[in-house]
Every structure is written in structure tokens, then in C-alpha cells.
Amino acid sequence: AQKVTQAQTEISVVEKEDVTLDCVYETRDTTYYLFWYKQPPSGELVFLIRRNSFDEQNEISGRYSWNFQKSTSSFNFTITASQVVDSAVYFCALRGNTPLVFGKGTRLSVIA
Amino acid sequence: EPEVTQTPSHQVTQMGQEVILRCVPISNHLYFYWYRQILGQKVEFLVSFYNNEISEKSEIFDDQFSVERPDGSNFTLKIRSTKLEDSAMYFCASSPGTAAGQRVTEAFFGQGTRLTVV
């Protein structure tokens, strides 16, 4: 069975702090994809990144970076120099041979 | 930038009524999905649709649910007799299918339809 665990339910940080959102997954599939989505207060789901299971290279996109560690089944997301606009619920998701399985999400509040 | 669009953004219906949620996927995409998110909870898969038929469905997608692609652009979710527990945000998504021979699995989501059953 596929499972995604986001142990942090809520995180609050002060603007300009760095913050890391944790994601741990379980799957028996050898080929799978990991995703992060952002859900701002307006409710839509915004695609942030996809990684496949064969590519453990870390990725950086502006203030966002992702650390994929297959050995620990983790796909953590770091926001550097957080901003108020980063306040949202962030979902990690997994796709193996089944449709997307989402974690419960981490609510990030960035305080000015 | 192409996007998935959903209408209406908010629908209120009485228990027992039928509702149809509408989606226009991204035009060259081949796979279509419905997910739902009960308030404050995680996003859950309902159904996927490919080549004019259901390819996968979850336990949630029981006989009261149906999907249809009535024309070349729309993708609809029908709930036959709504219950209070159907109140949720319903997301439509689409993905390209394949690109350069490889399976492309990004699912691009619409902005959602908030269904409230009273």
C-alpha cells in the first residue's frame, strides 16, 4: 500500500526564517513519483515539483529546495527566507502504480 | 498558460438532489481525474478516466457517482443523490499521459468546486 506521512501538522515561522517541511513515504513500487503541492487560502492546488524514484538529485528553484533521500524514504521541502505569501497548506504526494496518494498536509504560517 | 477550469466554484444543494460538477481539462491532456477534499482533511482520489472509460476508481466512488466526457472538452462528475457527507471541495485534474515515449504523471489541478449539501 502507498502511504505518505507529513508529521508536522502546523508550523509557524517569522518572515525571513528558513523552514523545512518533512515528508516520509511508503511504497513497494520500484518506479514512483513524488510531488509537492501548495494550497493557498483560496483553495486551489498548485503543483510545485515532481521527482521520479530514479533521480535523487536535489533540486533548487529560487527560494525552494527539495531533498530526496531514497534510503530514508523522505522527500523534504525547504523554503529559504520565508515570506508571508508562503503561508499555505503544503501537501506531499506519491504516485506509483496507483493514483496520487496525498499526505495530510502541513499548514505553514509565516508571520511578518 | 493552459489550466484546468472548473465550474461552478461553489454549489449549494439540498440533500437528495443530483449535482453535476463540470471541468474543462487542459486541451492536449489524455488522463482526467476527480479528487475530493473534505474540509480540513487530505485530498483523496475518486476516479481516473482515460480513452473514454474509467481506468481506476477508489472505494469512495460508489454507485451514486458517475463521470462522463460528453464532448471533446468537458469532463463531468455527477452525484446522483447527495448526502451531507458529500460536502467537500472537489478537484478535477488532468495529465498529459506520455511525452517523448515516457509516462508523464504530473496532475494539474483546477481551482476546485466547493460543494455544500444542506
mmCIF file of C-alpha atoms in Angstrom:
data_model
loop_
_atom_site.group_PDB
_atom_site.id
_atom_site.type_symbol
_atom_site.label_atom_id
_atom_site.label_comp_id
_atom_site.label_asym_id
_atom_site.label_seq_id
_atom_site.Cartn_x
_atom_site.Cartn_y
_atom_site.Cartn_z
ATOM 1 C CA ALA A 1 0.000 0.000 0.000
ATOM 2 C CA GLN A 2 1.095 3.536 -0.679
ATOM 3 C CA LYS A 3 1.316 5.935 2.196
ATOM 4 C CA VAL A 4 2.553 9.479 2.718
ATOM 5 C CA THR A 5 3.217 10.866 6.174
ATOM 6 C CA GLN A 6 3.611 14.535 6.930
ATOM 7 C CA ALA A 7 4.248 14.514 10.645
ATOM 8 C CA GLN A 8 4.141 18.287 11.043
ATOM 9 C CA THR A 9 0.545 19.416 11.208
ATOM 10 C CA GLU A 10 1.263 23.120 11.649
ATOM 11 C CA ILE A 11 4.394 25.232 11.587
ATOM 12 C CA SER A 12 4.747 28.924 12.366
ATOM 13 C CA VAL A 13 7.823 30.908 11.453
ATOM 14 C CA VAL A 14 8.777 34.536 11.386
ATOM 15 C CA GLU A 15 9.369 36.079 7.999
ATOM 16 C CA LYS A 16 12.861 35.515 6.588
ATOM 17 C CA GLU A 17 13.387 32.329 8.575
ATOM 18 C CA ASP A 18 14.134 29.109 6.747
ATOM 19 C CA VAL A 19 11.655 26.288 7.184
ATOM 20 C CA THR A 20 11.703 22.601 6.247
ATOM 21 C CA LEU A 21 8.564 20.561 5.679
ATOM 22 C CA ASP A 22 9.021 16.849 6.175
ATOM 23 C CA CYS A 23 7.576 14.082 4.034
ATOM 24 C CA VAL A 24 8.072 10.349 4.502
ATOM 25 C CA TYR A 25 6.565 7.838 2.119
ATOM 26 C CA GLU A 26 5.955 4.113 1.839
ATOM 27 C CA THR A 27 5.645 2.158 -1.357
ATOM 28 C CA ARG A 28 6.547 -1.237 -2.767
ATOM 29 C CA ASP A 29 6.720 0.060 -6.305
ATOM 30 C CA THR A 30 10.190 0.324 -7.782
ATOM 31 C CA THR A 31 9.176 3.198 -10.027
ATOM 32 C CA TYR A 32 7.273 6.017 -8.435
ATOM 33 C CA TYR A 33 6.921 9.780 -8.439
ATOM 34 C CA LEU A 34 6.871 12.229 -5.582
ATOM 35 C CA PHE A 35 5.159 15.593 -5.665
ATOM 36 C CA TRP A 36 4.689 18.705 -3.607
ATOM 37 C CA TYR A 37 1.597 20.870 -3.937
ATOM 38 C CA LYS A 38 0.775 24.195 -2.333
ATOM 39 C CA GLN A 39 -2.785 25.030 -1.269
ATOM 40 C CA PRO A 40 -3.124 28.737 -0.508
ATOM 41 C CA PRO A 41 -6.133 30.085 1.430
ATOM 42 C CA SER A 42 -8.028 30.458 -1.854
ATOM 43 C CA GLY A 43 -8.160 26.661 -2.021
ATOM 44 C CA GLU A 44 -6.596 25.654 -5.318
ATOM 45 C CA LEU A 45 -3.818 23.076 -5.559
ATOM 46 C CA VAL A 46 -0.661 24.457 -7.110
ATOM 47 C CA PHE A 47 1.845 21.988 -8.487
ATOM 48 C CA LEU A 48 5.375 22.727 -7.223
ATOM 49 C CA ILE A 49 7.594 19.810 -8.161
ATOM 50 C CA ARG A 50 7.728 16.212 -9.328
ATOM 51 C CA ARG A 51 10.645 13.826 -8.787
ATOM 52 C CA ASN A 52 10.940 10.276 -10.040
ATOM 53 C CA SER A 53 12.386 7.468 -7.976
ATOM 54 C CA PHE A 54 15.492 7.159 -10.122
ATOM 55 C CA ASP A 55 16.558 10.740 -9.721
ATOM 56 C CA GLU A 56 17.875 11.538 -6.265
ATOM 57 C CA GLN A 57 19.460 14.775 -7.287
ATOM 58 C CA ASN A 58 18.358 17.599 -5.072
ATOM 59 C CA GLU A 59 16.635 20.472 -6.761
ATOM 60 C CA ILE A 60 16.579 24.177 -6.126
ATOM 61 C CA SER A 61 14.120 26.627 -7.592
ATOM 62 C CA GLY A 62 14.543 30.133 -6.261
ATOM 63 C CA ARG A 63 13.829 30.030 -2.535
ATOM 64 C CA TYR A 64 12.524 26.460 -2.756
ATOM 65 C CA SER A 65 14.649 23.356 -2.485
ATOM 66 C CA TRP A 66 13.868 19.676 -2.224
ATOM 67 C CA ASN A 67 15.909 16.900 -0.647
ATOM 68 C CA PHE A 68 15.071 13.406 -1.861
ATOM 69 C CA GLN A 69 16.640 10.627 0.208
ATOM 70 C CA LYS A 70 15.629 7.202 -1.038
ATOM 71 C CA SER A 71 17.490 5.479 1.803
ATOM 72 C CA THR A 72 15.180 7.084 4.352
ATOM 73 C CA SER A 73 12.128 7.314 2.047
ATOM 74 C CA SER A 74 11.964 11.027 2.567
ATOM 75 C CA PHE A 75 11.293 13.964 0.277
ATOM 76 C CA ASN A 76 11.669 17.110 2.332
ATOM 77 C CA PHE A 77 10.909 20.633 1.177
ATOM 78 C CA THR A 78 12.786 23.698 2.375
ATOM 79 C CA ILE A 79 11.748 27.301 1.927
ATOM 80 C CA THR A 80 14.601 29.735 2.413
ATOM 81 C CA ALA A 81 13.952 33.273 3.656
ATOM 82 C CA SER A 82 10.231 32.639 4.055
ATOM 83 C CA GLN A 83 7.705 35.282 3.114
ATOM 84 C CA VAL A 84 4.139 35.933 4.202
ATOM 85 C CA VAL A 85 2.940 34.804 0.759
ATOM 86 C CA ASP A 86 4.337 31.356 1.525
ATOM 87 C CA SER A 87 1.581 30.859 4.090
ATOM 88 C CA ALA A 88 -0.436 27.893 2.868
ATOM 89 C CA VAL A 89 -1.033 24.201 3.368
ATOM 90 C CA TYR A 90 1.618 22.114 1.666
ATOM 91 C CA PHE A 91 0.890 18.575 0.533
ATOM 92 C CA CYS A 92 3.363 15.877 -0.325
ATOM 93 C CA ALA A 93 2.015 13.199 -2.684
ATOM 94 C CA LEU A 94 3.142 9.884 -4.115
ATOM 95 C CA ARG A 95 2.264 8.145 -7.344
ATOM 96 C CA GLY A 96 3.336 4.588 -8.008
ATOM 97 C CA ASN A 97 1.078 2.215 -9.864
ATOM 98 C CA THR A 98 -1.918 3.843 -8.233
ATOM 99 C CA PRO A 99 -3.250 7.377 -8.496
ATOM 100 C CA LEU A 100 -1.887 10.156 -6.359
ATOM 101 C CA VAL A 101 -1.843 9.495 -2.632
ATOM 102 C CA PHE A 102 -1.605 12.637 -0.560
ATOM 103 C CA GLY A 103 -0.281 13.260 2.898
ATOM 104 C CA LYS A 104 -2.442 15.132 5.383
ATOM 105 C CA GLY A 105 -0.639 18.366 4.694
ATOM 106 C CA THR A 106 1.396 20.820 6.745
ATOM 107 C CA ARG A 107 -0.088 24.238 7.429
ATOM 108 C CA LEU A 108 2.662 26.841 7.249
ATOM 109 C CA SER A 109 2.071 30.268 8.748
ATOM 110 C CA VAL A 110 4.659 32.925 8.055
ATOM 111 C CA ILE A 111 4.340 35.874 10.386
ATOM 112 C CA ALA A 112 5.518 39.330 9.408
ATOM 113 C CA GLU B 1 -0.528 29.211 -19.538
ATOM 114 C CA PRO B 2 -3.092 26.426 -20.045
ATOM 115 C CA GLU B 3 -5.068 25.481 -16.972
ATOM 116 C CA VAL B 4 -7.813 23.202 -15.762
ATOM 117 C CA THR B 5 -11.029 25.115 -15.178
ATOM 118 C CA GLN B 6 -13.929 24.068 -13.005
ATOM 119 C CA THR B 7 -17.457 25.370 -12.690
ATOM 120 C CA PRO B 8 -19.163 26.354 -10.535
ATOM 121 C CA SER B 9 -16.716 27.497 -7.877
ATOM 122 C CA HIS B 10 -19.327 26.921 -5.178
ATOM 123 C CA GLN B 11 -22.503 24.862 -5.284
ATOM 124 C CA VAL B 12 -25.093 24.532 -2.566
ATOM 125 C CA THR B 13 -27.614 21.735 -2.915
ATOM 126 C CA GLN B 14 -30.255 20.044 -0.840
ATOM 127 C CA MET B 15 -29.735 16.527 0.404
ATOM 128 C CA GLY B 16 -31.056 14.005 -2.074
ATOM 129 C CA GLN B 17 -30.631 16.256 -5.091
ATOM 130 C CA GLU B 18 -28.439 15.458 -8.059
ATOM 131 C CA VAL B 19 -25.443 17.675 -8.828
ATOM 132 C CA ILE B 20 -23.129 17.856 -11.803
ATOM 133 C CA LEU B 21 -19.678 19.319 -11.372
ATOM 134 C CA ARG B 22 -18.009 20.467 -14.546
ATOM 135 C CA CYS B 23 -14.403 20.557 -15.615
ATOM 136 C CA VAL B 24 -12.526 21.569 -18.719
ATOM 137 C CA PRO B 25 -9.156 19.775 -18.694
ATOM 138 C CA ILE B 26 -6.070 21.090 -20.435
ATOM 139 C CA SER B 27 -6.691 20.559 -24.122
ATOM 140 C CA ASN B 28 -3.984 18.088 -25.135
ATOM 141 C CA HIS B 29 -4.169 16.023 -21.950
ATOM 142 C CA LEU B 30 -5.292 12.420 -22.059
ATOM 143 C CA TYR B 31 -5.901 11.447 -18.430
ATOM 144 C CA PHE B 32 -8.591 13.026 -16.314
ATOM 145 C CA TYR B 33 -9.221 12.723 -12.601
ATOM 146 C CA TRP B 34 -11.551 13.697 -9.819
ATOM 147 C CA TYR B 35 -10.336 14.113 -6.262
ATOM 148 C CA ARG B 36 -12.131 15.422 -3.229
ATOM 149 C CA GLN B 37 -11.047 17.142 -0.029
ATOM 150 C CA ILE B 38 -13.361 17.179 2.970
ATOM 151 C CA LEU B 39 -12.785 20.406 4.878
ATOM 152 C CA GLY B 40 -9.505 20.344 6.765
ATOM 153 C CA GLN B 41 -8.592 16.869 5.580
ATOM 154 C CA LYS B 42 -6.352 15.400 2.939
ATOM 155 C CA VAL B 43 -7.041 15.164 -0.735
ATOM 156 C CA GLU B 44 -8.500 11.783 -1.743
ATOM 157 C CA PHE B 45 -8.633 10.124 -5.138
ATOM 158 C CA LEU B 46 -12.063 9.346 -6.573
ATOM 159 C CA VAL B 47 -11.668 8.265 -10.186
ATOM 160 C CA SER B 48 -9.459 8.426 -13.243
ATOM 161 C CA PHE B 49 -10.641 8.411 -16.837
ATOM 162 C CA TYR B 50 -8.738 7.549 -19.990
ATOM 163 C CA ASN B 51 -9.787 6.759 -23.519
ATOM 164 C CA ASN B 52 -13.437 7.412 -22.685
ATOM 165 C CA GLU B 53 -13.680 4.996 -19.828
ATOM 166 C CA ILE B 54 -12.911 4.749 -16.146
ATOM 167 C CA SER B 55 -9.397 3.428 -15.664
ATOM 168 C CA GLU B 56 -9.316 3.397 -11.860
ATOM 169 C CA LYS B 57 -11.664 4.247 -9.036
ATOM 170 C CA SER B 58 -11.492 4.306 -5.269
ATOM 171 C CA GLU B 59 -13.831 2.866 -2.672
ATOM 172 C CA ILE B 60 -15.348 6.311 -2.273
ATOM 173 C CA PHE B 61 -16.555 6.244 -5.880
ATOM 174 C CA ASP B 62 -19.658 4.164 -5.357
ATOM 175 C CA ASP B 63 -22.837 3.840 -7.420
ATOM 176 C CA GLN B 64 -24.031 7.331 -6.640
ATOM 177 C CA PHE B 65 -21.080 8.765 -8.576
ATOM 178 C CA SER B 66 -20.570 8.779 -12.312
ATOM 179 C CA VAL B 67 -18.262 10.528 -14.735
ATOM 180 C CA GLU B 68 -18.681 11.466 -18.320
ATOM 181 C CA ARG B 69 -16.866 13.202 -21.132
ATOM 182 C CA PRO B 70 -19.880 14.377 -23.085
ATOM 183 C CA ASP B 71 -17.891 16.205 -25.739
ATOM 184 C CA GLY B 72 -14.270 16.869 -26.647
ATOM 185 C CA SER B 73 -13.665 19.370 -23.911
ATOM 186 C CA ASN B 74 -15.799 18.790 -20.809
ATOM 187 C CA PHE B 75 -15.352 16.212 -18.074
ATOM 188 C CA THR B 76 -18.171 15.944 -15.552
ATOM 189 C CA LEU B 77 -18.756 14.347 -12.173
ATOM 190 C CA LYS B 78 -22.344 13.545 -11.297
ATOM 191 C CA ILE B 79 -23.528 12.769 -7.787
ATOM 192 C CA ARG B 80 -26.966 11.220 -8.079
ATOM 193 C CA SER B 81 -28.461 11.681 -4.635
ATOM 194 C CA THR B 82 -26.307 13.886 -2.472
ATOM 195 C CA LYS B 83 -25.719 13.240 1.203
ATOM 196 C CA LEU B 84 -24.487 15.583 3.878
ATOM 197 C CA GLU B 85 -21.130 13.787 3.915
ATOM 198 C CA ASP B 86 -20.607 14.609 0.232
ATOM 199 C CA SER B 87 -19.893 18.178 1.290
ATOM 200 C CA ALA B 88 -16.306 18.779 0.219
ATOM 201 C CA MET B 89 -14.056 20.527 -2.241
ATOM 202 C CA TYR B 90 -13.966 18.572 -5.485
ATOM 203 C CA PHE B 91 -10.903 18.913 -7.654
ATOM 204 C CA CYS B 92 -10.606 17.987 -11.280
ATOM 205 C CA ALA B 93 -7.146 17.233 -12.649
ATOM 206 C CA SER B 94 -5.615 16.279 -15.940
ATOM 207 C CA SER B 95 -2.256 14.949 -17.044
ATOM 208 C CA PRO B 96 -0.597 14.656 -20.434
ATOM 209 C CA GLY B 97 -0.124 10.909 -20.470
ATOM 210 C CA THR B 98 3.101 10.499 -22.326
ATOM 211 C CA ALA B 99 5.786 12.725 -23.728
ATOM 212 C CA ALA B 100 8.716 11.514 -25.811
ATOM 213 C CA GLY B 101 7.646 7.952 -25.057
ATOM 214 C CA GLN B 102 7.751 8.409 -21.315
ATOM 215 C CA ARG B 103 4.819 8.400 -18.955
ATOM 216 C CA VAL B 104 4.225 11.904 -17.660
ATOM 217 C CA THR B 105 2.426 11.893 -14.416
ATOM 218 C CA GLU B 106 2.050 15.470 -13.296
ATOM 219 C CA ALA B 107 -1.540 16.095 -12.424
ATOM 220 C CA PHE B 108 -2.562 19.695 -12.912
ATOM 221 C CA PHE B 109 -5.490 20.629 -10.741
ATOM 222 C CA GLY B 110 -8.354 23.009 -11.251
ATOM 223 C CA GLN B 111 -9.276 25.559 -8.644
ATOM 224 C CA GLY B 112 -11.943 23.268 -7.202
ATOM 225 C CA THR B 113 -15.695 23.303 -6.691
ATOM 226 C CA ARG B 114 -16.849 23.640 -3.117
ATOM 227 C CA LEU B 115 -19.974 21.520 -2.727
ATOM 228 C CA THR B 116 -22.166 22.164 0.280
ATOM 229 C CA VAL B 117 -25.037 19.768 0.920
ATOM 230 C CA VAL B 118 -27.695 21.100 3.285
#
